[in-house]
Amino acid sequence: MTLKEFSKTIGMSQTTVSRALGGYPEVNEATRRKIREAAEQYNYHPNSRATGLATGRSMMIGHILATRTRHEMVNPIFGDFVASASKTYAEYGYDMMFTRVEDGNEEASYLKLKARQVLDGLVVQGPTVKDAHIPILKKIGIPFVVHGRSSELTESYSWVDVNNRAAFKRATQFLIDLGHRRIGLINGLEHMDYAFRRREGYTEALLESGIEVDPALMSCDEMTEAFGYQRAQQMLQTDAPPTAFVVSSLISAFGVRRAAEQRGLVLGKDFSVVCHDDDLSYFENGRDVPIFTSTRSSVREAGRLLAELLIEKISNPKMKDRHILLEAALVVGTSTGPAPSAG
Amino acid sequence: MTLKEFSKTIGMSQTTVSRALGGYPEVNEATRRKIREAAEQYNYHPNSRATGLATGRSMMIGHILATRTRHEMVNPIFGDFVASASKTYAEYGYDMMFTRVEDGNEEASYLKLKARQVLDGLVVQGPTVKDAHIPILKKIGIPFVVHGRSSELTESYSWVDVNNRAAFKRATQFLIDLGHRRIGLINGLEHMDYAFRRREGYTEALLESGIEVDPALMSCDEMTEAFGYQRAQQMLQTDAPPTAFVVSSLISAFGVRRAAEQRGLVLGKDFSVVCHDDDLSYFENGRDVPIFTSTRSSVREAGRLLAELLIEKISNPKMKDRHILLEAALVVGTSTGPAPSAG
DNA sequence: ACCGAATTTGAAAGCGCTTTCGAATTGACC
DNA sequence: GGTCAATTCGAAAGCGCTTTCAAATTCGGT
């Protein structure tokens, strides 16, 4: 059913109907109510493409799926992040789409996206330390907000990020306070900005306590269970094994625990683990009492905040860039305890 | 840059340019090449909304985010599934969007979606045993394909699914052949069709071997690590503990292992585990040698096949419904071995 | 050189909406 | 009751494209 048909059916002009449904003030409230009810009854909804063509806005927000990492690795936080952002988009009448942007072809991809006018704004996820997408988007002039930051970039842009440095500094400090001196770092790939910052926080805490930073205790890779297992195992085999681990993901933390328990060590007693917990809906850190002591920051909350920021930016393109820095909570679970005495 | 501007710039009519870029045969190949090059140079791409309005197609495929399960649980396979499907969509010129459909409000949501003409086709993910979405979509007449099936529905629809029943029957049979008689089932929520079918396969294998089906050995819940741990622990505490587990997800399998290892049992020796492995990019089952013996079926492959099927259905709406049943491979890892002798 | 068929191009209508601008209606006030 | 301002409504243009239909061009055959 088109606007033309619908307005004829209810005996009104297209203009009035359009204005009534669009919420414009020029129409009598009684009329508006009547039209709204009729629209409901006949299931009339404006054709989005026509609306978009007429208004010049598409009411669509894109999330880019960068085919950056090998094997097209999908970040495990992706689902939750998207789900929460999409909820906010929906509340403001936006739809949400995905866009693949090929590595090395970013500029052409974004230019095309802009020319096609298929979306009003973009979300950049998982930026690297020196992210290629951000300057291109700025240059082209597509409104965007970054989930995370890109440390080596100088330009200004809006972002929502967890204070990864502070979180990992605090986690490490927490372990130091418990008497640990050899603390292993099981980190994500360090060209990713979040992992880079976490390492900074880790080393900073060590240095401030006068503890030597030992490269043999630091590792980074895709955050799988197998990786956590493998690296923890390696570290534990050495002459001076760590008594604690700071781990970048809950998934890998399970691997770390497995490696240590296989050596007969008891979690929270013989060895401690602090990990980061994105509070994913399908990957919970225990039920009531958290298993792992963790730096917790809800990726769903980040998604919501980011969506709101982006929508604001879209409706007001001259808005100054804004930065939202979320502090992770240090949640104490059963995975940490005093360093075992050397004796 | 609009078509009008662009064609004036290169001194051609809008018609010719449109036809050249659209790949229509009525235009000279030399002309077409020239126009293509010019489009590249000026970065001209047709406005998607205008194209859509003129053609009546939106070149957009939707995936529904059903806010069905509590806590807005996002399925962990979501990311990989979407990433692979979107790749196929892109190859055929389709964009991909998300749509939230509120529980209990499906009909209105879909009617609106149809009226707005914002998408050409839909993917239904994670159907329940008697799914509400499917009959509604059929009635309304939106082209769709289901990832999974809905056992208690009688109507016909296209789907892509793993043969969950056969996979779990085979997994159970495999354990029986190794001498296991008490086999625990750690399953997903059984109102979900995949979990329902897996239980069927499990019980079928037991019955065929004359083994009693013990309700105490069957459990279902959200497939978290904590759940696997908790239920395995419970089962292991009984007088007649299981010597093997069939587990619906790799994540929960880690929990099962943890519970057993905590009791001093050795995986692959004192107890065996077979789990389902969706071959997720961020959750690998070991590196070279799989940790867990598993029924493996790539969710990425399913996404690709489903995308192709849906695109076919969109371009040919009268197409007969098609069904793609993927057989899971039984991949032997190190988590299974002969049942420990009772002695 | 000319005709008709085949090929290539162009003018313009239409897709379904929003929005401008002018017309019609209403109400207040003298 | 008449006038003017305020309110409400409607005709029509325009958003950027596709596609129909007709016109222009090319070309082979005589």
XYZ file of C-alpha atoms (C1' of nucleotides) in Angstrom:
746
model
C 0.000 0.000 0.000
C 1.390 3.354 -1.042
C 0.829 6.729 0.484
C -1.359 7.625 -2.450
C -3.603 4.635 -2.022
C -3.718 4.925 1.705
C -4.636 8.598 1.750
C -7.295 8.046 -0.865
C -8.720 5.193 1.196
C -9.094 7.341 4.256
C -10.080 10.426 2.292
C -7.134 12.672 3.143
C -4.436 14.294 1.129
C -0.999 12.727 0.909
C 0.506 15.791 2.493
C -1.605 15.614 5.568
C -1.049 11.926 6.015
C 2.685 12.268 5.591
C 2.804 15.095 8.080
C 0.597 13.340 10.563
C 2.720 10.209 10.565
C 5.944 12.130 10.474
C 4.992 13.979 13.620
C 5.016 17.455 12.140
C 3.223 20.133 14.114
C 1.069 21.491 11.297
C -1.575 18.880 11.791
C -4.417 18.796 14.248
C -3.913 16.306 17.053
C -7.298 14.707 16.517
C -6.546 14.289 12.832
C -3.170 12.858 13.615
C -4.619 10.306 15.965
C -7.198 9.262 13.436
C -4.565 8.853 10.740
C -2.267 6.930 13.021
C -5.034 4.517 13.851
C -5.937 4.066 10.220
C -2.302 3.411 9.364
C -2.193 0.742 12.009
C -5.373 -0.784 10.725
C -4.293 -0.899 7.084
C -0.699 -1.674 8.005
C 0.569 1.322 6.145
C 4.251 2.128 6.620
C 6.139 4.472 4.341
C 8.483 2.839 1.876
C 11.924 3.375 3.362
C 13.653 3.841 0.060
C 11.231 6.504 -1.053
C 11.475 8.276 2.284
C 15.214 8.086 2.101
C 15.292 9.440 -1.400
C 13.079 12.331 -0.492
C 14.844 13.236 2.713
C 18.399 12.464 1.735
C 18.875 10.380 4.840
C 18.949 6.601 4.850
C 18.325 6.007 8.556
C 20.865 3.254 8.359
C 24.001 2.823 10.396
C 26.805 0.587 9.242
C 29.217 -1.548 11.167
C 32.266 -2.452 9.222
C 33.482 -5.977 9.078
C 37.134 -5.451 8.350
C 38.612 -8.509 6.762
C 41.812 -7.528 8.381
C 42.948 -10.399 10.478
C 43.936 -13.687 8.996
C 41.341 -16.394 8.615
C 38.665 -13.762 8.790
C 38.740 -14.098 12.526
C 35.590 -12.790 14.057
C 35.991 -11.102 17.371
C 33.999 -12.934 20.040
C 32.649 -9.676 21.378
C 31.149 -8.910 18.015
C 27.756 -10.467 18.670
C 27.058 -8.800 21.982
C 28.355 -5.468 20.833
C 26.192 -5.481 17.768
C 23.130 -6.680 19.616
C 23.250 -3.873 22.145
C 24.058 -1.175 19.620
C 21.240 -2.321 17.375
C 18.816 -1.964 20.213
C 19.686 1.681 20.594
C 19.579 2.248 16.857
C 16.099 0.778 16.759
C 14.942 3.122 19.487
C 15.939 6.066 17.340
C 14.456 4.634 14.166
C 17.720 3.554 12.610
C 18.383 0.268 10.943
C 21.741 -1.350 11.062
C 23.800 -2.921 8.352
C 27.114 -4.611 7.808
C 29.695 -3.657 5.350
C 32.742 -5.575 4.363
C 35.767 -3.467 3.750
C 38.630 -5.234 2.092
C 42.052 -4.775 3.510
C 44.166 -2.473 1.380
C 41.114 -1.228 -0.411
C 39.634 0.917 2.302
C 39.553 4.196 0.459
C 37.722 2.878 -2.576
C 35.302 0.977 -0.359
C 34.417 4.024 1.675
C 34.177 6.306 -1.326
C 31.736 3.920 -2.872
C 29.770 3.695 0.330
C 29.523 7.428 0.462
C 28.526 7.766 -3.178
C 25.847 5.113 -2.849
C 24.461 6.978 0.146
C 23.425 3.762 1.697
C 24.184 4.758 5.261
C 24.257 7.816 7.476
C 27.079 6.812 9.776
C 29.600 4.153 10.591
C 31.104 2.279 13.501
C 34.734 1.255 13.370
C 35.486 -1.735 15.552
C 38.749 -3.106 16.798
C 41.168 -0.415 15.619
C 44.836 -1.214 15.321
C 47.539 0.875 16.946
C 47.753 2.913 13.779
C 44.467 2.353 12.106
C 44.070 2.940 8.392
C 40.318 3.384 8.406
C 40.102 6.387 10.644
C 41.996 8.984 8.596
C 40.265 7.833 5.445
C 36.835 8.221 6.967
C 37.741 11.655 8.232
C 38.972 12.714 4.822
C 35.923 11.400 3.028
C 33.619 12.903 5.579
C 31.459 10.032 6.724
C 30.269 10.438 10.322
C 31.767 7.686 12.451
C 32.610 6.654 15.981
C 35.356 4.220 16.924
C 34.970 1.436 19.424
C 38.435 1.671 20.891
C 41.207 4.063 19.998
C 44.234 4.167 17.782
C 47.221 5.256 19.848
C 49.530 6.379 17.090
C 47.019 8.518 15.292
C 47.094 12.240 15.906
C 43.831 13.308 14.347
C 40.736 13.879 16.396
C 37.775 11.521 16.253
C 35.026 10.360 18.550
C 35.479 7.129 20.397
C 34.169 4.926 23.160
C 36.798 2.828 24.837
C 37.615 0.931 27.982
C 40.524 2.270 29.939
C 42.606 -0.748 29.120
C 45.846 0.662 30.393
C 44.419 1.530 33.774
C 42.587 -1.770 34.002
C 45.660 -3.853 33.384
C 47.817 -1.680 35.539
C 45.403 -2.181 38.348
C 45.128 -5.908 37.755
C 48.896 -6.236 37.817
C 49.168 -4.040 40.875
C 46.594 -6.193 42.573
C 48.739 -9.265 42.003
C 51.852 -7.447 43.153
C 50.071 -6.469 46.341
C 49.349 -10.138 46.902
C 53.062 -10.749 46.846
C 53.474 -11.970 43.299
C 56.714 -11.017 41.618
C 56.748 -13.122 38.506
C 53.616 -12.320 36.601
C 52.981 -13.610 33.111
C 51.115 -11.617 30.476
C 48.945 -13.516 28.022
C 47.832 -10.778 25.679
C 45.913 -10.349 22.445
C 47.678 -9.431 19.229
C 49.574 -6.288 20.038
C 48.992 -4.490 16.772
C 45.471 -4.192 18.107
C 45.233 -1.061 20.130
C 43.496 -2.583 23.117
C 46.251 -5.171 23.525
C 48.942 -2.569 23.116
C 47.468 -0.488 25.893
C 47.052 -3.441 28.162
C 50.695 -4.275 27.859
C 51.526 -0.685 28.735
C 49.451 -0.928 31.870
C 51.069 -4.208 32.796
C 54.640 -2.972 32.381
C 53.874 0.305 34.089
C 52.679 -1.475 37.207
C 55.746 -3.683 37.250
C 58.124 -0.795 36.819
C 56.463 1.281 39.508
C 57.002 -1.578 41.926
C 60.567 -2.010 40.814
C 59.959 -5.366 39.217
C 61.940 -6.230 36.136
C 59.959 -6.649 32.950
C 60.864 -10.060 31.597
C 60.113 -10.610 27.900
C 59.921 -14.335 28.561
C 56.810 -13.654 30.596
C 55.020 -11.709 27.885
C 53.228 -13.189 24.914
C 50.551 -12.207 22.489
C 48.406 -13.959 19.905
C 44.805 -14.540 18.982
C 42.971 -15.003 22.247
C 42.001 -18.647 22.004
C 41.853 -21.263 24.698
C 44.645 -23.186 23.039
C 46.893 -20.154 23.012
C 46.400 -19.530 26.712
C 47.141 -23.155 27.425
C 50.220 -23.323 25.282
C 51.870 -20.165 26.534
C 51.096 -20.797 30.159
C 52.546 -24.236 29.783
C 55.724 -22.819 28.262
C 56.117 -20.257 30.988
C 55.479 -22.754 33.745
C 58.146 -25.099 32.444
C 60.948 -22.622 32.982
C 63.257 -22.418 35.967
C 61.554 -19.352 37.282
C 57.908 -19.903 36.489
C 55.334 -17.184 37.072
C 53.054 -17.456 40.075
C 50.386 -15.335 38.460
C 48.999 -14.424 35.068
C 47.305 -11.424 33.621
C 45.217 -12.601 30.720
C 43.484 -10.548 28.059
C 40.459 -12.739 27.660
C 38.293 -15.069 29.626
C 38.607 -17.701 26.938
C 42.368 -17.808 27.149
C 42.166 -17.743 30.918
C 40.487 -21.126 30.762
C 43.488 -22.352 28.824
C 45.883 -20.907 31.365
C 44.054 -22.619 34.143
C 44.159 -25.903 32.304
C 47.904 -25.708 31.796
C 48.523 -24.933 35.447
C 46.111 -27.498 36.810
C 47.703 -30.103 34.627
C 50.888 -29.466 36.570
C 49.000 -30.057 39.775
C 48.719 -26.413 40.686
C 45.583 -25.190 42.403
C 43.956 -22.019 41.138
C 43.835 -19.227 43.703
C 46.389 -20.986 45.850
C 49.408 -22.119 43.876
C 48.824 -19.691 41.084
C 46.648 -16.681 40.442
C 44.899 -15.400 37.337
C 43.326 -12.067 36.557
C 41.679 -11.757 33.194
C 39.641 -9.290 31.282
C 35.944 -10.029 31.111
C 33.789 -8.336 28.493
C 30.707 -9.644 30.222
C 29.544 -11.506 27.145
C 26.086 -12.959 27.312
C 27.154 -16.406 26.207
C 30.418 -16.597 28.053
C 29.860 -16.019 31.686
C 32.525 -15.923 34.297
C 30.848 -18.275 36.752
C 27.328 -17.898 38.028
C 27.071 -16.123 41.368
C 30.670 -15.901 42.446
C 32.941 -15.137 39.526
C 35.480 -17.843 38.797
C 38.152 -15.457 37.696
C 39.171 -12.244 39.290
C 38.730 -9.924 36.358
C 38.755 -6.448 34.976
C 35.181 -6.300 33.926
C 33.640 -3.939 31.441
C 30.384 -4.626 29.719
C 30.695 -4.600 25.978
C 26.946 -4.188 25.816
C 27.123 -0.946 27.692
C 29.852 0.222 25.355
C 27.639 -0.629 22.421
C 24.775 1.345 23.785
C 26.855 4.415 24.555
C 28.555 4.286 21.220
C 25.251 4.057 19.384
C 23.962 7.107 21.188
C 27.094 9.049 20.443
C 26.984 8.169 16.789
C 23.353 9.128 16.430
C 24.109 12.450 18.020
C 26.981 12.947 15.634
C 24.800 12.138 12.655
C 22.099 14.580 13.622
C 24.658 17.248 14.348
C 27.626 16.853 12.022
C 29.441 19.904 13.385
C 29.453 18.424 16.846
C 32.829 18.425 18.510
C 34.425 15.010 18.826
C 33.611 13.299 22.070
C 35.426 10.637 24.002
C 33.902 8.200 26.410
C 36.351 6.344 28.568
C 34.868 3.481 30.517
C 36.656 2.309 33.620
C 36.741 -1.437 34.088
C 35.769 -2.732 37.496
C 38.194 -5.010 39.262
C 35.964 -7.853 40.321
C 37.482 -10.260 42.767
C 36.779 -13.917 42.160
C 38.345 -17.114 43.415
C 41.257 -17.177 41.038
C 43.594 -14.965 43.031
C 45.414 -15.407 46.286
C 48.693 -14.601 48.000
C 51.813 -15.630 46.190
C 52.947 -19.046 47.365
C 55.969 -18.662 49.587
C 59.170 -19.710 47.942
C 59.957 -22.140 50.707
C 27.560 13.239 -8.021
C 24.285 12.231 -9.588
C 23.649 10.343 -12.760
C 22.529 13.559 -14.388
C 25.693 15.402 -13.501
C 27.894 12.501 -14.364
C 26.388 11.882 -17.768
C 26.532 15.546 -18.605
C 30.192 15.605 -17.581
C 31.108 12.811 -19.924
C 28.696 13.957 -22.622
C 26.365 10.989 -22.684
C 22.727 10.528 -21.976
C 21.583 9.250 -18.595
C 20.017 6.251 -20.259
C 23.191 5.115 -21.892
C 25.224 5.569 -18.759
C 22.716 3.703 -16.649
C 22.617 0.869 -19.120
C 26.346 0.722 -19.507
C 26.938 0.473 -15.778
C 24.016 -1.846 -15.235
C 25.485 -4.306 -17.704
C 22.592 -4.202 -20.144
C 23.316 -5.568 -23.607
C 21.968 -2.629 -25.576
C 25.170 -0.702 -25.310
C 28.309 -0.945 -27.362
C 31.182 -2.617 -25.558
C 33.587 0.186 -26.338
C 31.117 2.719 -24.979
C 30.557 0.635 -21.909
C 34.254 0.414 -21.187
C 34.673 4.138 -21.596
C 31.799 4.849 -19.264
C 33.034 2.370 -16.693
C 36.407 4.033 -16.670
C 34.903 7.475 -16.341
C 32.730 6.275 -13.460
C 35.817 4.977 -11.734
C 37.621 8.225 -12.304
C 34.825 10.428 -11.003
C 33.850 7.935 -8.326
C 30.330 7.755 -9.571
C 28.144 5.075 -7.998
C 24.384 5.069 -8.324
C 22.474 6.146 -5.245
C 21.193 2.905 -3.764
C 17.939 4.354 -2.566
C 17.100 5.768 -5.949
C 18.021 2.522 -7.660
C 15.942 0.638 -5.181
C 12.983 2.889 -5.646
C 13.155 2.568 -9.395
C 13.652 -1.180 -9.472
C 11.512 -2.176 -6.523
C 14.344 -4.224 -5.097
C 16.424 -3.156 -2.140
C 19.398 -5.481 -2.621
C 19.403 -5.939 1.106
C 19.149 -9.150 3.064
C 18.130 -9.163 6.692
C 19.174 -11.363 9.549
C 16.798 -11.287 12.409
C 17.998 -10.787 15.919
C 15.242 -12.442 17.864
C 15.141 -11.097 21.379
C 13.779 -14.414 22.367
C 16.034 -15.846 24.970
C 16.423 -14.254 28.338
C 19.163 -11.698 28.881
C 19.283 -11.125 25.174
C 21.668 -13.983 24.894
C 23.646 -13.812 21.712
C 24.519 -17.122 20.191
C 28.292 -17.551 20.009
C 28.065 -18.796 16.450
C 26.407 -15.579 15.428
C 29.569 -13.727 14.438
C 31.066 -16.395 12.245
C 27.777 -17.214 10.631
C 27.095 -13.625 9.751
C 30.618 -12.993 8.527
C 30.541 -15.853 6.070
C 27.038 -15.139 4.833
C 27.851 -11.485 4.323
C 30.758 -12.422 2.132
C 28.468 -14.299 -0.197
C 25.925 -11.508 -0.159
C 28.613 -9.052 -1.157
C 29.620 -11.215 -4.077
C 26.110 -10.985 -5.427
C 25.776 -7.267 -4.767
C 23.612 -7.572 -1.698
C 24.038 -5.653 1.508
C 23.163 -7.154 4.809
C 21.219 -5.743 7.695
C 19.993 -6.690 11.112
C 16.496 -6.521 12.327
C 15.272 -6.867 15.829
C 12.032 -8.716 16.169
C 10.426 -8.488 19.546
C 9.158 -11.640 21.103
C 5.370 -11.849 20.957
C 5.265 -9.124 18.371
C 6.553 -11.044 15.389
C 3.637 -10.546 13.081
C 3.526 -6.777 13.400
C 7.290 -6.576 13.046
C 7.319 -8.571 9.857
C 4.340 -6.795 8.392
C 6.072 -3.516 8.944
C 9.274 -4.830 7.442
C 7.392 -5.905 4.389
C 5.512 -2.638 4.049
C 8.682 -0.601 4.390
C 10.241 -2.710 1.654
C 13.573 -2.369 3.272
C 14.805 -5.854 2.449
C 14.419 -8.517 -0.202
C 14.828 -11.566 1.973
C 15.432 -12.829 5.469
C 17.418 -15.362 7.407
C 15.904 -16.991 10.467
C 18.480 -18.228 12.909
C 18.222 -20.623 15.803
C 14.626 -21.847 15.393
C 12.859 -23.436 18.298
C 11.177 -26.814 18.123
C 7.968 -25.072 17.144
C 9.082 -21.774 15.802
C 6.701 -18.840 15.654
C 8.551 -16.883 12.991
C 8.364 -19.399 10.203
C 4.599 -19.640 9.672
C 4.278 -15.876 9.954
C 6.906 -15.259 7.314
C 5.246 -17.762 5.040
C 1.882 -16.134 5.471
C 3.191 -12.648 4.882
C 5.200 -13.761 1.914
C 8.719 -12.612 2.644
C 11.365 -14.848 1.064
C 13.369 -16.536 3.782
C 15.668 -19.433 4.585
C 16.075 -20.967 8.015
C 19.370 -21.871 9.582
C 18.219 -25.008 11.312
C 14.792 -26.564 11.306
C 11.685 -26.587 13.407
C 10.685 -30.165 14.095
C 7.086 -29.657 15.063
C 6.177 -27.488 12.127
C 4.426 -29.121 9.197
C 4.685 -26.403 6.581
C 7.336 -26.435 3.942
C 10.220 -23.969 3.947
C 13.821 -23.855 2.829
C 16.511 -24.601 5.336
C 20.163 -25.351 5.833
C 20.911 -27.506 8.835
C 23.426 -29.839 10.344
C 22.247 -33.381 10.786
C 22.277 -33.005 14.540
C 20.474 -36.211 15.249
C 22.841 -38.318 13.189
C 25.862 -36.492 14.587
C 24.938 -37.123 18.185
C 23.821 -40.636 17.511
C 27.185 -41.317 15.979
C 29.056 -39.615 18.792
C 27.172 -41.675 21.354
C 27.646 -44.842 19.364
C 31.350 -44.092 19.194
C 31.526 -43.950 22.970
C 29.471 -47.111 23.317
C 31.858 -48.885 20.980
C 34.666 -47.842 23.299
C 32.908 -49.683 26.066
C 31.192 -46.781 27.802
C 27.823 -47.606 29.303
C 27.068 -44.581 31.427
C 27.212 -41.575 29.140
C 26.151 -38.129 30.274
C 24.467 -35.633 27.982
C 25.222 -31.950 28.471
C 22.880 -30.331 26.029
C 21.726 -26.870 24.997
C 18.249 -25.620 25.847
C 15.935 -28.229 24.462
C 13.262 -25.921 23.205
C 15.869 -25.064 20.598
C 15.493 -27.428 17.723
C 19.136 -28.327 17.390
C 19.301 -29.415 21.031
C 16.078 -31.362 20.735
C 17.455 -33.323 17.802
C 20.726 -33.965 19.510
C 18.974 -35.544 22.415
C 17.026 -37.725 20.021
C 20.263 -38.926 18.457
C 21.739 -39.588 21.872
C 18.820 -41.633 23.174
C 18.463 -43.483 19.903
C 22.034 -44.713 20.091
C 21.577 -45.818 23.673
C 18.355 -47.670 22.952
C 19.783 -49.427 19.935
C 22.550 -50.751 22.131
C 20.143 -51.779 24.810
C 21.373 -49.210 27.281
C 18.871 -47.682 29.616
C 18.250 -43.950 29.206
C 18.835 -42.401 32.608
C 17.288 -38.942 33.133
C 19.896 -38.271 35.791
C 22.483 -38.305 33.055
C 20.743 -35.774 30.849
C 20.753 -32.042 31.327
C 20.210 -28.943 29.275
C 20.791 -25.234 29.690
C 22.566 -22.315 28.058
C 25.849 -23.674 26.818
C 28.284 -21.899 29.069
C 31.490 -23.144 30.607
C 29.992 -22.840 34.054
C 27.026 -24.970 33.110
C 29.228 -27.751 31.765
C 31.269 -27.655 34.929
C 28.340 -27.666 37.274
C 26.417 -30.473 35.642
C 29.428 -32.670 35.102
C 30.315 -32.208 38.746
C 26.819 -33.198 39.822
C 26.821 -36.287 37.666
C 30.274 -37.331 38.795
C 29.299 -37.135 42.455
C 26.681 -39.856 42.172
C 27.112 -43.513 42.988
C 27.145 -44.496 39.371
C 28.978 -41.662 37.672
C 29.253 -41.483 33.908
C 32.527 -42.453 32.255
C 31.836 -40.346 29.217
C 30.022 -37.183 28.162
C 28.410 -36.008 25.013
C 28.440 -32.225 25.071
C 26.614 -29.807 22.817
C 29.292 -27.168 22.708
C 33.005 -26.791 22.890
C 32.662 -24.106 25.520
C 30.763 -26.346 27.891
C 33.148 -29.173 27.145
C 35.890 -27.140 28.774
C 33.723 -26.941 31.854
C 33.115 -30.673 31.824
C 36.806 -31.310 31.617
C 37.460 -28.968 34.483
C 34.959 -30.735 36.714
C 36.414 -34.141 35.943
C 40.020 -33.085 36.239
C 39.256 -31.540 39.569
C 38.331 -34.993 40.751
C 41.661 -36.266 39.560
C 40.346 -37.899 36.427
C 42.455 -37.822 33.284
C 40.814 -36.869 30.026
C 40.878 -39.588 27.408
C 41.752 -42.176 30.016
C 39.496 -42.002 33.058
C 36.753 -40.212 31.231
C 35.887 -39.376 27.656
C 34.252 -36.377 26.060
C 32.785 -35.874 22.627
C 31.455 -32.425 21.875
C 30.036 -30.514 18.991
C 32.402 -28.105 17.318
C 31.049 -25.364 15.078
C 34.567 -24.582 13.935
C 34.351 -21.007 15.102
C 37.187 -18.761 14.105
C 37.835 -17.510 17.611
C 37.269 -20.712 19.481
C 39.472 -23.384 18.117
C 39.541 -26.937 19.293
C 43.304 -27.191 19.705
C 45.830 -26.325 17.050
C 47.014 -29.304 15.020
C 45.569 -32.232 16.898
C 42.093 -31.495 18.155
C 41.743 -31.537 21.918
C 38.245 -32.861 21.898
C 36.859 -35.612 19.805
C 34.015 -33.770 18.166
C 31.209 -33.731 15.710
C 32.464 -30.959 13.549
C 30.495 -28.869 11.134
C 31.623 -25.509 9.918
C 29.149 -22.775 10.638
C 30.915 -20.676 8.045
C 30.160 -23.190 5.368
C 26.544 -23.242 6.485
C 26.451 -19.458 6.211
C 27.787 -19.519 2.704
C 25.372 -22.193 1.517
C 22.461 -20.505 3.155
C 23.298 -17.174 1.566
C 23.425 -18.755 -1.855
C 20.143 -20.514 -1.324
C 18.436 -17.347 -0.174
C 19.703 -15.328 -3.095
C 18.404 -17.979 -5.440
C 15.071 -17.869 -3.700
C 14.897 -14.109 -3.970
C 15.633 -14.076 -7.667
C 13.164 -16.859 -8.270
C 10.305 -16.595 -5.793
C 8.432 -19.556 -7.236
C 11.387 -21.817 -6.585
C 10.522 -25.002 -4.761
C 11.718 -25.108 -1.186
C 15.130 -26.656 -0.846
C 16.785 -28.391 2.056
C 20.489 -28.692 2.654
C 21.471 -31.191 5.289
C 25.104 -31.019 6.296
C 26.650 -34.076 7.837
C 28.981 -33.387 10.726
C 32.342 -35.108 10.614
C 33.330 -37.167 13.619
C 36.816 -35.912 14.269
C 38.814 -37.965 16.714
C 40.884 -36.025 19.198
C 42.570 -36.925 22.420
C 39.535 -36.687 24.642
C 38.214 -40.183 24.060
C 39.448 -43.604 25.026
C 38.209 -46.997 26.159
C 35.952 -47.029 29.175
C 37.938 -47.587 32.353
C 37.388 -51.151 33.523
C 35.148 -51.381 36.548
C 37.771 -53.339 38.416
C 22.807 5.598 -53.873
C 18.933 3.856 -51.400
C 16.027 0.924 -48.407
C 15.002 -1.768 -44.484
C 16.726 -4.182 -40.579
C 19.623 -4.096 -36.747
C 21.881 -1.585 -33.517
C 22.564 2.266 -30.473
C 21.032 6.371 -28.138
C 17.853 9.776 -25.864
C 13.461 12.030 -23.883
C 10.460 11.372 -20.529
C 7.466 8.858 -17.357
C 7.332 6.834 -13.090
C 8.989 4.578 -8.543
C 6.780 6.578 -3.357
C 7.849 9.737 -0.567
C 8.735 14.882 1.572
C 8.174 19.614 1.504
C 7.341 24.192 -0.454
C 4.084 27.378 -1.303
C -0.258 28.894 -1.928
C -5.289 28.097 -0.955
C -8.930 27.148 2.164
C -10.815 27.077 6.550
C -11.411 28.582 11.201
C -11.647 31.829 14.973
C -11.189 36.378 17.289
C -12.373 40.769 17.377
C -14.527 45.061 16.184
C -21.602 40.265 9.797
C -17.062 41.455 8.048
C -12.083 41.514 8.346
C -7.680 39.836 9.327
C -4.572 36.594 11.463
C -3.800 31.966 12.641
C -4.366 27.487 11.618
C -4.935 23.540 8.619
C -4.781 21.414 4.249
C -3.572 20.250 -0.772
C -1.303 20.521 -5.543
C 2.790 19.795 -7.373
C 7.795 19.769 -7.691
C 11.661 17.159 -6.843
C 14.790 13.371 -4.769
C 18.115 9.999 -8.435
C 17.469 6.320 -10.612
C 15.392 2.604 -14.347
C 13.001 1.570 -18.320
C 9.712 2.217 -22.069
C 9.246 3.810 -26.401
C 10.567 6.369 -30.096
C 14.250 8.507 -32.712
C 18.734 8.367 -34.675
C 22.443 5.968 -36.493
C 24.870 2.243 -38.708
C 25.230 -1.259 -41.992
C 24.459 -4.874 -45.472
C 22.331 -5.828 -49.585
C 20.644 -4.528 -54.024
